[in-house]
Coordinates of C-alpha atoms in Angstrom, one line a residue:
M43 CA 1.9 -16.2 44.4
S44 CA 2.8 -18.7 41.7
V45 CA 2.0 -22.3 42.7
N46 CA 4.5 -23.9 40.3
V47 CA 7.6 -22.6 42.1
E48 CA 9.5 -25.2 44.1
W49 CA 9.0 -24.4 47.8
W50 CA 12.6 -23.7 48.4
K51 CA 12.7 -20.9 45.8
Q52 CA 10.5 -18.6 47.9
S53 CA 12.0 -19.7 51.2
V54 CA 14.6 -18.0 53.4
V55 CA 16.9 -20.2 55.4
Y56 CA 18.4 -19.5 58.8
Q57 CA 21.6 -21.3 59.8
I58 CA 22.0 -22.5 63.4
Y59 CA 25.5 -23.4 64.7
P60 CA 24.2 -25.4 67.6
R61 CA 27.3 -25.1 69.9
S62 CA 26.9 -21.3 69.9
F63 CA 23.2 -20.7 69.6
M64 CA 21.6 -21.3 73.1
D65 CA 22.7 -23.4 76.1
S66 CA 19.7 -24.8 78.1
N67 CA 21.6 -26.6 80.8
G68 CA 24.5 -24.3 81.9
D69 CA 27.4 -26.4 80.6
G70 CA 28.6 -23.6 78.3
I71 CA 27.6 -25.5 75.1
G72 CA 24.6 -24.7 73.0
D73 CA 22.2 -27.6 72.7
I74 CA 19.0 -28.9 71.1
Q75 CA 16.7 -27.9 74.0
G76 CA 18.2 -24.4 73.7
I77 CA 17.2 -24.3 70.0
I78 CA 13.7 -25.5 70.9
G79 CA 13.4 -22.6 73.3
K80 CA 14.2 -20.1 70.6
L81 CA 12.0 -21.4 67.8
D82 CA 9.4 -18.6 68.4
Y83 CA 12.1 -16.0 67.9
L84 CA 12.8 -17.6 64.5
K85 CA 9.1 -17.7 63.7
L86 CA 8.9 -14.0 64.5
L87 CA 11.7 -13.3 62.1
G88 CA 9.8 -15.1 59.5
V89 CA 12.3 -17.7 58.2
D90 CA 10.9 -20.8 56.5
V91 CA 13.8 -23.2 56.9
I92 CA 16.3 -23.9 59.6
W93 CA 19.6 -25.4 58.5
L94 CA 21.3 -27.1 61.4
S95 CA 25.1 -27.5 61.4
P96 CA 26.1 -31.0 62.5
V97 CA 24.6 -32.4 65.7
Y98 CA 25.8 -36.0 65.1
D99 CA 28.0 -37.9 67.6
S100 CA 31.5 -36.6 67.1
P101 CA 34.9 -36.3 69.0
N102 CA 34.7 -32.7 68.0
D103 CA 38.1 -32.2 66.4
D104 CA 36.5 -30.0 63.7
N105 CA 33.4 -28.8 65.7
G106 CA 31.2 -31.7 64.6
Y107 CA 32.3 -32.0 61.0
D108 CA 34.2 -35.1 62.1
I109 CA 31.4 -37.6 62.5
R110 CA 31.8 -40.8 64.6
N111 CA 28.2 -42.0 64.3
Y112 CA 25.8 -40.6 61.7
Q113 CA 22.8 -42.0 63.4
A114 CA 23.4 -40.7 66.9
I115 CA 23.3 -37.2 68.5
M116 CA 26.3 -35.7 70.2
N117 CA 25.9 -36.0 74.0
E118 CA 26.6 -32.3 74.5
F119 CA 23.7 -31.4 72.3
G120 CA 21.2 -33.8 73.8
T121 CA 19.4 -37.0 72.7
M122 CA 17.6 -38.4 69.7
A123 CA 14.4 -37.7 71.6
D124 CA 15.4 -34.1 71.9
F125 CA 16.0 -34.0 68.1
D126 CA 12.6 -35.6 67.4
Q127 CA 11.0 -33.0 69.6
M128 CA 12.8 -30.2 67.8
L129 CA 11.7 -31.5 64.4
T130 CA 8.1 -31.7 65.6
E131 CA 8.2 -28.2 67.2
A132 CA 9.7 -26.7 64.1
H133 CA 7.1 -28.3 61.8
N134 CA 4.3 -27.2 64.2
R135 CA 5.4 -23.6 63.6
G136 CA 5.4 -24.1 59.8
M137 CA 9.2 -24.2 59.6
K138 CA 11.3 -26.9 57.8
L139 CA 14.5 -28.4 59.1
V140 CA 17.6 -29.2 56.9
M141 CA 20.5 -31.2 58.2
D142 CA 24.2 -31.1 57.4
L143 CA 25.3 -34.1 55.4
V144 CA 29.1 -34.7 55.8
V145 CA 30.1 -37.6 53.6
N146 CA 33.4 -36.6 52.1
H147 CA 35.0 -37.8 55.3
T148 CA 34.3 -39.3 58.7
S149 CA 36.0 -39.1 62.0
D150 CA 38.9 -41.5 62.5
E151 CA 36.9 -42.8 65.4
H152 CA 34.0 -44.0 63.1
T153 CA 33.6 -47.8 63.1
W154 CA 34.3 -47.9 59.4
F155 CA 37.7 -46.3 59.9
V156 CA 38.6 -48.2 63.0
E157 CA 38.0 -51.4 61.0
S158 CA 39.6 -50.1 57.9
K159 CA 43.0 -49.5 59.5
K160 CA 43.2 -53.0 61.1
S161 CA 44.5 -54.8 58.0
K162 CA 44.9 -54.4 54.2
D163 CA 42.3 -57.1 53.6
N164 CA 39.7 -55.8 56.1
P165 CA 36.2 -55.5 54.4
Y166 CA 36.2 -51.8 55.2
R167 CA 39.7 -51.1 53.9
D168 CA 38.4 -49.6 50.6
F169 CA 36.0 -47.3 52.4
Y170 CA 39.0 -44.9 52.6
F171 CA 42.1 -44.0 50.5
W172 CA 45.1 -46.1 51.7
R173 CA 48.4 -45.8 49.7
E174 CA 52.0 -46.8 50.2
G175 CA 54.6 -44.1 50.7
K176 CA 56.7 -42.9 47.8
D177 CA 60.5 -42.7 48.3
G178 CA 60.0 -42.8 52.0
K179 CA 57.6 -39.9 51.9
E180 CA 53.8 -39.2 51.5
P181 CA 52.1 -40.8 48.4
N182 CA 51.7 -37.4 46.8
N183 CA 52.4 -33.7 47.6
W184 CA 48.9 -32.6 48.4
G185 CA 48.4 -30.2 51.3
S186 CA 45.5 -30.4 53.7
V187 CA 42.9 -27.5 53.8
F188 CA 43.8 -27.2 57.5
G189 CA 47.5 -27.0 56.9
G190 CA 50.2 -29.7 56.7
S191 CA 50.2 -32.7 54.5
A192 CA 47.0 -34.3 53.3
W193 CA 48.4 -37.7 54.3
Q194 CA 48.9 -39.4 57.6
Y195 CA 51.1 -42.4 58.1
D196 CA 49.7 -45.4 60.0
E197 CA 52.2 -47.9 61.2
T198 CA 49.6 -50.8 61.7
T199 CA 49.7 -51.5 57.9
D200 CA 52.7 -49.3 57.0
E201 CA 50.5 -47.2 54.7
Y202 CA 49.2 -43.6 54.6
Y203 CA 45.6 -42.5 54.5
L204 CA 44.2 -39.4 52.8
H205 CA 42.7 -36.5 54.8
L206 CA 41.9 -33.3 52.9
F207 CA 41.0 -31.7 56.2
S208 CA 42.2 -32.7 59.7
K209 CA 44.1 -35.9 60.2
K210 CA 41.2 -37.0 62.3
Q211 CA 38.9 -36.6 59.2
P212 CA 40.0 -39.4 56.8
D213 CA 38.4 -39.1 53.3
L214 CA 35.8 -41.6 52.2
N215 CA 36.5 -43.5 49.0
W216 CA 33.3 -43.1 46.9
E217 CA 34.6 -45.5 44.3
T218 CA 33.5 -48.3 46.7
P219 CA 29.9 -49.3 45.9
K220 CA 29.3 -50.7 49.4
L221 CA 30.3 -47.4 51.0
R222 CA 27.8 -45.5 48.8
E223 CA 25.0 -48.0 49.8
E224 CA 25.8 -47.4 53.5
V225 CA 25.6 -43.6 52.9
Y226 CA 22.2 -43.8 51.1
N227 CA 20.8 -45.9 53.9
M228 CA 22.0 -43.4 56.5
M229 CA 20.3 -40.5 54.5
K230 CA 17.1 -42.4 54.3
F231 CA 17.2 -42.9 58.1
W232 CA 17.0 -39.1 58.5
L233 CA 14.6 -38.5 55.6
D234 CA 12.2 -41.1 57.1
K235 CA 12.2 -39.1 60.3
G236 CA 10.7 -36.2 58.3
I237 CA 13.7 -33.8 57.8
D238 CA 13.3 -31.5 54.9
G239 CA 16.6 -31.7 53.1
F240 CA 20.4 -31.6 53.3
R241 CA 23.2 -29.0 53.1
M242 CA 25.9 -31.2 51.6
D243 CA 29.4 -30.4 53.0
V244 CA 32.2 -30.1 50.4
I245 CA 30.1 -32.5 48.3
N246 CA 32.0 -31.7 45.0
M247 CA 35.1 -33.3 46.6
I248 CA 33.7 -36.8 46.8
S249 CA 35.0 -37.8 43.4
K250 CA 38.8 -37.9 43.2
N251 CA 41.1 -38.7 40.3
P252 CA 41.9 -42.3 41.2
K253 CA 45.6 -41.9 40.3
L254 CA 45.9 -39.1 42.9
P255 CA 48.6 -37.2 40.9
D256 CA 50.8 -34.6 42.5
G257 CA 49.3 -31.1 42.7
D258 CA 50.8 -27.8 41.5
Q259 CA 53.5 -26.6 43.9
G260 CA 54.7 -23.0 43.7
E261 CA 58.0 -21.6 44.9
G262 CA 58.1 -21.4 48.7
Q263 CA 55.0 -23.6 49.1
L264 CA 55.4 -26.5 51.5
Y265 CA 52.7 -28.6 49.7
G266 CA 51.1 -28.9 46.3
D267 CA 47.5 -27.8 45.5
G268 CA 45.7 -31.0 44.4
G269 CA 42.4 -29.1 44.0
R270 CA 41.9 -30.0 40.3
Y271 CA 42.2 -33.7 41.1
F272 CA 39.6 -33.7 44.0
M273 CA 37.2 -30.9 43.2
N274 CA 34.5 -31.4 40.6
G275 CA 36.2 -34.8 39.9
P276 CA 35.6 -37.3 37.1
R277 CA 32.6 -39.1 38.5
I278 CA 31.0 -36.2 40.5
H279 CA 27.9 -35.9 38.4
E280 CA 27.4 -39.6 38.3
F281 CA 27.6 -39.8 42.1
L282 CA 25.3 -36.9 42.7
Q283 CA 22.7 -38.4 40.3
E284 CA 23.0 -41.7 42.1
I285 CA 22.5 -40.0 45.5
N286 CA 19.4 -38.3 44.2
Q287 CA 18.0 -41.5 42.6
E288 CA 18.8 -43.8 45.6
A289 CA 18.0 -41.5 48.5
M290 CA 16.6 -38.0 47.8
S291 CA 14.2 -38.2 44.9
K292 CA 11.6 -40.1 47.0
Y293 CA 11.1 -37.1 49.3
P294 CA 10.0 -33.5 48.7
I295 CA 13.2 -32.0 50.0
M296 CA 15.7 -29.1 49.4
T297 CA 19.3 -29.8 48.7
V298 CA 22.2 -27.4 48.7
G299 CA 25.8 -28.5 47.8
E300 CA 28.8 -26.7 49.3
M301 CA 31.1 -26.6 46.3
P302 CA 34.4 -24.8 46.6
G303 CA 36.1 -24.2 43.2
A304 CA 32.8 -24.6 41.2
S305 CA 32.4 -22.1 38.3
P306 CA 29.0 -20.8 37.1
E307 CA 29.3 -23.3 34.2
D308 CA 29.7 -26.1 36.8
A309 CA 26.8 -24.7 38.8
V310 CA 24.5 -24.8 35.8
L311 CA 25.2 -28.5 35.5
Y312 CA 24.8 -29.2 39.2
T313 CA 21.5 -27.3 39.6
D314 CA 19.8 -27.9 36.3
P315 CA 16.5 -29.5 37.4
E316 CA 16.6 -31.9 34.4
R317 CA 19.8 -33.4 35.6
K318 CA 18.5 -34.3 39.1
E319 CA 21.6 -33.5 41.1
V320 CA 21.1 -30.7 43.7
N321 CA 18.7 -27.7 43.9
M322 CA 21.4 -25.1 44.4
I323 CA 25.1 -24.8 45.4
F324 CA 27.1 -22.6 47.7
T325 CA 29.8 -20.8 45.7
F326 CA 32.9 -19.2 47.2
E327 CA 34.1 -16.7 44.5
H328 CA 32.5 -13.6 46.1
M329 CA 33.9 -14.6 49.5
N330 CA 37.4 -14.7 48.2
L331 CA 37.5 -11.2 46.7
D332 CA 39.2 -9.7 49.8
S333 CA 42.0 -12.2 49.7
A334 CA 45.3 -11.5 48.0
P335 CA 47.2 -14.3 46.1
G336 CA 48.2 -17.1 48.4
G337 CA 44.9 -17.7 50.1
K338 CA 42.4 -16.3 52.5
W339 CA 44.9 -15.2 55.2
N340 CA 46.6 -12.7 52.8
L341 CA 44.4 -9.7 53.0
K342 CA 43.4 -7.1 50.5
P343 CA 40.6 -4.5 50.5
L344 CA 37.4 -5.3 48.7
D345 CA 37.1 -3.9 45.2
L346 CA 33.4 -3.2 44.8
V347 CA 33.6 -3.4 41.0
E348 CA 34.9 -6.9 41.3
L349 CA 32.2 -7.9 43.7
K350 CA 29.5 -6.5 41.4
E351 CA 30.9 -8.3 38.4
N352 CA 31.1 -11.6 40.3
L353 CA 27.5 -11.5 41.7
A354 CA 26.1 -10.3 38.4
K355 CA 27.9 -13.2 36.6
W356 CA 26.3 -15.8 38.9
Q357 CA 22.8 -14.1 38.6
K358 CA 23.0 -14.2 34.8
A359 CA 24.5 -17.6 34.4
L360 CA 21.8 -19.5 36.4
H361 CA 18.8 -17.5 35.4
N362 CA 16.2 -19.9 33.9
K363 CA 18.7 -22.7 34.0
G364 CA 19.6 -23.5 37.6
W365 CA 19.3 -21.8 41.0
N366 CA 21.5 -19.5 43.2
S367 CA 22.0 -19.6 46.9
L368 CA 22.6 -16.1 48.4
Y369 CA 24.7 -15.6 51.5
W370 CA 27.2 -13.3 53.1
N371 CA 27.7 -15.2 56.4
N372 CA 28.0 -18.7 57.7
H373 CA 29.9 -20.7 60.3
D374 CA 33.1 -20.5 58.1
Q375 CA 32.8 -16.9 57.1
P376 CA 33.6 -13.8 59.2
R377 CA 30.8 -11.3 60.0
I378 CA 29.8 -9.4 56.9
V379 CA 29.2 -6.1 58.7
S380 CA 32.8 -6.1 59.8
R381 CA 34.0 -7.3 56.5
F382 CA 32.2 -5.4 53.7
G383 CA 30.4 -2.8 55.9
D384 CA 31.3 -0.6 58.9
D385 CA 30.9 -2.3 62.3
G386 CA 31.5 1.1 64.1
K387 CA 29.6 4.3 63.4
Y388 CA 27.4 2.9 60.6
R389 CA 26.9 -0.6 61.8
V390 CA 23.1 -0.5 61.6
E391 CA 23.0 1.2 58.3
S392 CA 25.6 -1.0 56.6
A393 CA 24.1 -4.2 58.0
K394 CA 20.8 -3.2 56.5
M395 CA 22.3 -2.2 53.2
L396 CA 24.2 -5.5 52.9
A397 CA 21.0 -7.4 53.7
A398 CA 18.9 -5.6 51.1
C399 CA 21.7 -5.8 48.5
L400 CA 21.6 -9.6 48.8
H401 CA 18.0 -10.4 49.4
F402 CA 16.7 -8.6 46.3
M403 CA 18.7 -10.9 44.1
Q404 CA 17.4 -14.2 42.5
G405 CA 18.1 -17.2 44.7
T406 CA 17.5 -18.6 48.1
P407 CA 18.8 -16.4 50.9
Y408 CA 20.7 -17.8 53.9
I409 CA 20.8 -15.8 57.2
Y410 CA 23.4 -16.9 59.7
Q411 CA 22.6 -16.7 63.4
G412 CA 23.3 -13.2 64.7
E413 CA 23.4 -11.6 61.2
E414 CA 19.8 -10.4 61.8
I415 CA 21.0 -8.3 64.8
G416 CA 24.3 -7.1 63.2
M417 CA 26.8 -9.2 65.2
T418 CA 30.4 -8.2 64.5
N419 CA 33.8 -9.8 64.3
V420 CA 35.7 -10.2 67.6
K421 CA 39.4 -9.5 68.5
F422 CA 40.7 -11.8 71.2
A423 CA 44.2 -10.7 72.3
S424 CA 45.5 -14.2 72.9
L425 CA 45.6 -17.3 70.6
D426 CA 44.5 -19.3 73.7
D427 CA 41.0 -17.7 73.3
Y428 CA 40.5 -19.2 69.8
R429 CA 39.0 -22.7 69.2
D430 CA 39.1 -23.2 65.5
I431 CA 41.5 -25.8 64.3
E432 CA 42.2 -24.1 61.0
T433 CA 43.1 -20.8 62.7
I434 CA 45.3 -22.5 65.3
N435 CA 47.2 -24.5 62.6
M436 CA 47.7 -21.5 60.4
Y437 CA 49.1 -19.5 63.4
H438 CA 51.8 -22.0 64.1
E439 CA 52.6 -22.5 60.4
R440 CA 53.0 -18.8 59.8
K441 CA 55.1 -18.4 63.0
E442 CA 57.5 -21.0 61.5
L443 CA 57.6 -19.0 58.3
G444 CA 58.7 -15.9 60.2
Y445 CA 55.4 -13.9 60.5
S446 CA 55.1 -11.8 63.7
H447 CA 52.3 -12.5 66.2
E448 CA 50.7 -9.1 65.3
E449 CA 50.7 -9.9 61.6
I450 CA 49.1 -13.2 62.1
M451 CA 46.5 -11.9 64.5
A452 CA 45.6 -9.1 62.0
S453 CA 44.6 -11.9 59.6
I454 CA 42.7 -13.8 62.2
Y455 CA 40.7 -10.7 63.2
V456 CA 39.5 -10.3 59.6
K457 CA 39.2 -13.9 58.4
G458 CA 39.2 -16.3 61.3
R459 CA 36.2 -18.7 61.4
D460 CA 35.7 -18.1 65.2
N461 CA 34.4 -14.6 64.3
A462 CA 31.2 -16.4 63.4
R463 CA 31.3 -18.9 66.2
T464 CA 31.2 -16.7 69.3
P465 CA 27.9 -17.2 71.2
M466 CA 24.7 -15.8 70.0
Q467 CA 24.0 -12.5 71.8
W468 CA 20.5 -12.8 73.3
D469 CA 20.5 -10.0 75.9
S470 CA 22.8 -7.8 78.0
T471 CA 23.0 -10.1 81.0
K472 CA 26.1 -12.2 81.8
N473 CA 27.4 -14.2 78.8
A474 CA 24.9 -12.4 76.6
G475 CA 22.1 -14.7 77.9
F476 CA 23.7 -17.6 76.0
S477 CA 24.7 -19.7 79.1
A478 CA 24.5 -19.7 82.8
G479 CA 27.9 -21.5 82.8
T480 CA 31.3 -20.7 81.2
P481 CA 30.8 -20.6 77.4
W482 CA 33.0 -23.0 75.3
I483 CA 34.3 -19.9 73.5
K484 CA 34.3 -16.3 74.9
V485 CA 31.4 -14.0 74.1
N486 CA 32.0 -11.0 71.9
P487 CA 32.3 -8.1 74.4
R488 CA 29.9 -6.0 72.3
Y489 CA 26.9 -8.0 73.5
K490 CA 25.8 -5.3 75.9
E491 CA 25.0 -3.0 73.0
I492 CA 24.3 -5.7 70.3
N493 CA 21.8 -8.3 71.3
A494 CA 18.4 -9.8 70.3
K495 CA 16.4 -8.3 73.2
A496 CA 17.5 -4.7 72.3
A497 CA 16.8 -5.4 68.6
L498 CA 13.2 -6.6 69.4
E499 CA 12.6 -3.5 71.5
D500 CA 13.6 -1.1 68.7
S501 CA 11.2 -0.9 65.8
Q502 CA 14.0 0.5 63.5
S503 CA 16.4 -2.4 64.3
I504 CA 18.2 -4.6 61.9
F505 CA 16.0 -7.5 63.0
Y506 CA 12.8 -5.9 61.7
F507 CA 14.6 -4.9 58.5
Y508 CA 15.3 -8.6 57.9
Q509 CA 11.7 -9.4 58.8
K510 CA 10.5 -7.0 56.1
L511 CA 12.9 -8.5 53.5
I512 CA 11.6 -12.0 54.2
Q513 CA 8.0 -10.7 53.9
L514 CA 8.7 -9.0 50.6
R515 CA 10.1 -12.2 49.1
K516 CA 6.8 -13.9 49.8
E517 CA 4.7 -11.0 48.4
L518 CA 6.6 -10.1 45.3
D519 CA 7.2 -12.8 42.6
I520 CA 9.6 -10.4 40.8
I521 CA 12.2 -11.2 43.6
T522 CA 12.0 -14.9 42.9
E523 CA 11.5 -14.9 39.2
G524 CA 12.6 -11.6 37.6
D525 CA 15.6 -10.9 35.3
F526 CA 18.7 -9.3 36.8
E527 CA 20.5 -6.3 35.3
L528 CA 23.6 -4.7 36.7
L529 CA 23.7 -0.8 36.3
L530 CA 26.6 1.6 36.8
R531 CA 28.9 -1.3 36.4
D532 CA 32.2 0.7 37.0
H533 CA 31.0 2.9 39.8
P534 CA 33.5 2.4 42.7
Q535 CA 31.0 3.0 45.5
L536 CA 27.5 2.2 44.3
F537 CA 26.1 -1.2 43.7
V538 CA 23.0 -0.6 41.6
Y539 CA 20.9 -3.3 39.9
E540 CA 17.4 -3.7 38.4
R541 CA 15.0 -6.7 38.6
K542 CA 12.3 -7.0 35.9
L543 CA 9.3 -9.2 35.5
N544 CA 6.7 -8.4 32.7
D545 CA 5.8 -4.7 33.4
E546 CA 7.1 -4.7 37.0
R547 CA 10.5 -3.2 37.9
L548 CA 12.6 -3.0 41.1
L549 CA 15.6 -0.7 41.4
V550 CA 18.1 -1.5 44.2
V551 CA 20.7 1.3 44.9
C552 CA 23.4 0.5 47.5
N553 CA 26.1 2.8 48.8
F554 CA 29.0 0.6 49.9
S555 CA 31.0 3.6 51.3
G556 CA 31.0 5.7 54.4
E557 CA 30.5 8.9 52.6
E558 CA 27.8 10.7 50.6
V559 CA 27.7 9.8 47.0
T560 CA 25.8 11.7 44.3
V561 CA 24.1 9.7 41.6
D562 CA 25.1 11.3 38.4
D563 CA 23.5 8.8 36.0
E564 CA 20.4 10.4 34.6
A565 CA 18.3 7.3 34.2
V566 CA 18.9 6.1 37.8
S567 CA 18.5 9.6 39.1
T568 CA 15.1 10.0 37.4
K569 CA 13.9 6.8 39.0
L570 CA 15.1 7.9 42.4
K571 CA 13.0 11.0 42.0
N572 CA 9.9 9.4 40.5
D573 CA 9.5 5.8 41.6
E574 CA 7.9 4.6 44.8
V575 CA 10.2 3.8 47.7
L576 CA 9.6 0.2 48.7
L577 CA 12.3 0.1 51.4
G578 CA 15.2 2.1 52.8
N579 CA 17.5 2.1 55.7
Y580 CA 17.2 5.8 56.6
E581 CA 14.1 7.2 58.2
T582 CA 13.8 10.1 55.8
E583 CA 13.7 9.6 52.0
G584 CA 16.7 11.0 50.2
A585 CA 17.0 12.3 46.7
N586 CA 19.9 11.5 44.3
V587 CA 22.5 11.9 47.0
L588 CA 23.0 8.6 48.9
R589 CA 24.1 8.9 52.5
P590 CA 26.8 6.6 54.1
Y591 CA 25.8 3.0 53.5
E592 CA 22.4 4.0 52.3
V593 CA 20.2 1.6 50.4
I594 CA 17.0 2.5 48.6
V595 CA 14.8 0.0 46.8
L596 CA 12.3 1.5 44.4
K597 CA 9.3 0.1 42.6
N598 CA 7.9 1.5 39.4
N599 CA 4.5 3.1 39.7

């Protein structure tokens, strides 16, 4: 193995959503002791890094992404002593721990905001965006990501504050030097504890155009889209370099920025090691390909050619310049096997195919809890069973616009964030072994068939396939360092690409359909016949006919 590769380049990250991972005390909510009890499971899988969704003190309006105190642990999850124990136990097993950094906004219950709203001359006033109304209405036409206006009126000072997300998540004003200093001190508090990095929530939104101009507002739209004024804003690179210089550069850590609306060109700037901003970013383009115009709730089938073009574009753009993050799932994304695979007849095959398709690309792969056992989307009949604020707000907004219950639920079944947030399925006992109490959100009824215990007892399970993918990344430099070449670009069912490093070659052939597909390209067909099969998701080796959702990875002899 090369010694000069930054550690995070050969790492595989596992995301834990603490509320839904494992409940140790029977209150129906996952917690830190629950995570500690499952560290050996993660060690067996082979992951190198655990990314922990927020565990900070929070009123929980947006499941922990509304932080009341950055230096305290949410009571439901445990104590700071529990956290310290978890960090030690993870490190003892050779695993690193990355925290969520949420500094675009705080909770409206954070001390800074409580002070800020008291008066116009309060020392904390400029920690947030306060503006006078315009013609008796909001200061501008921006809509919130979670629906409704991005402004909330506060009568104490007769002004509005900006919230790009929930009204309980006021946006921080990064133009204020004192705020930035406070944030860096908070980051150092965690880094001095020994954590191994940060996943930086919507970090490319921290620089806003100070004039806060109106956004584009299409016909029939209730609010304007201000994205170009608050994503990748005027001082974003300056702020990221300052974050790095003041807080992160002093520690050997990994950083990944969540950056909606970032292009490959933006990503090259953000991730170029010379610029000292972040190691990699999460992009969203490939996750929006099954959305019709008008946003994620408007559904359309995935066009595989579009997906291939998109992933290839990112592979090419960042090669030898920056670094990619690779993901299908996270706490905001529905389950990939239900989305781009087949969660029925070919659940196991398609889950393995999707895993291999992603893990042989260049970048750092992220596995979301339950992905390694092929967990699926869920269909709750009643809105009352959903917990996600975005989903609930959208339901009521669409009802007002005249959509039927059935139409709205169809969108939720495909795209709702709670698809990813149902409890981790550990075994076939009550509540999937997640909790002895009543879970905070219902368990997916498929847990009797889909659970970690069953996966560990089956040598052909999705779990062991992921384990093998993680092992291969550590053994083969070509996965981390090789060139990427997309083949059969226009094929509507096959995703085929090649990785090359010196004389070594890997060919990855994925069938994204539920039917047999004959490979009629002579060069690919020849390799299928002659090269060594490194990995496949069927027990017998095929020829140039790919079975439903088959993947074959070949290595040149």
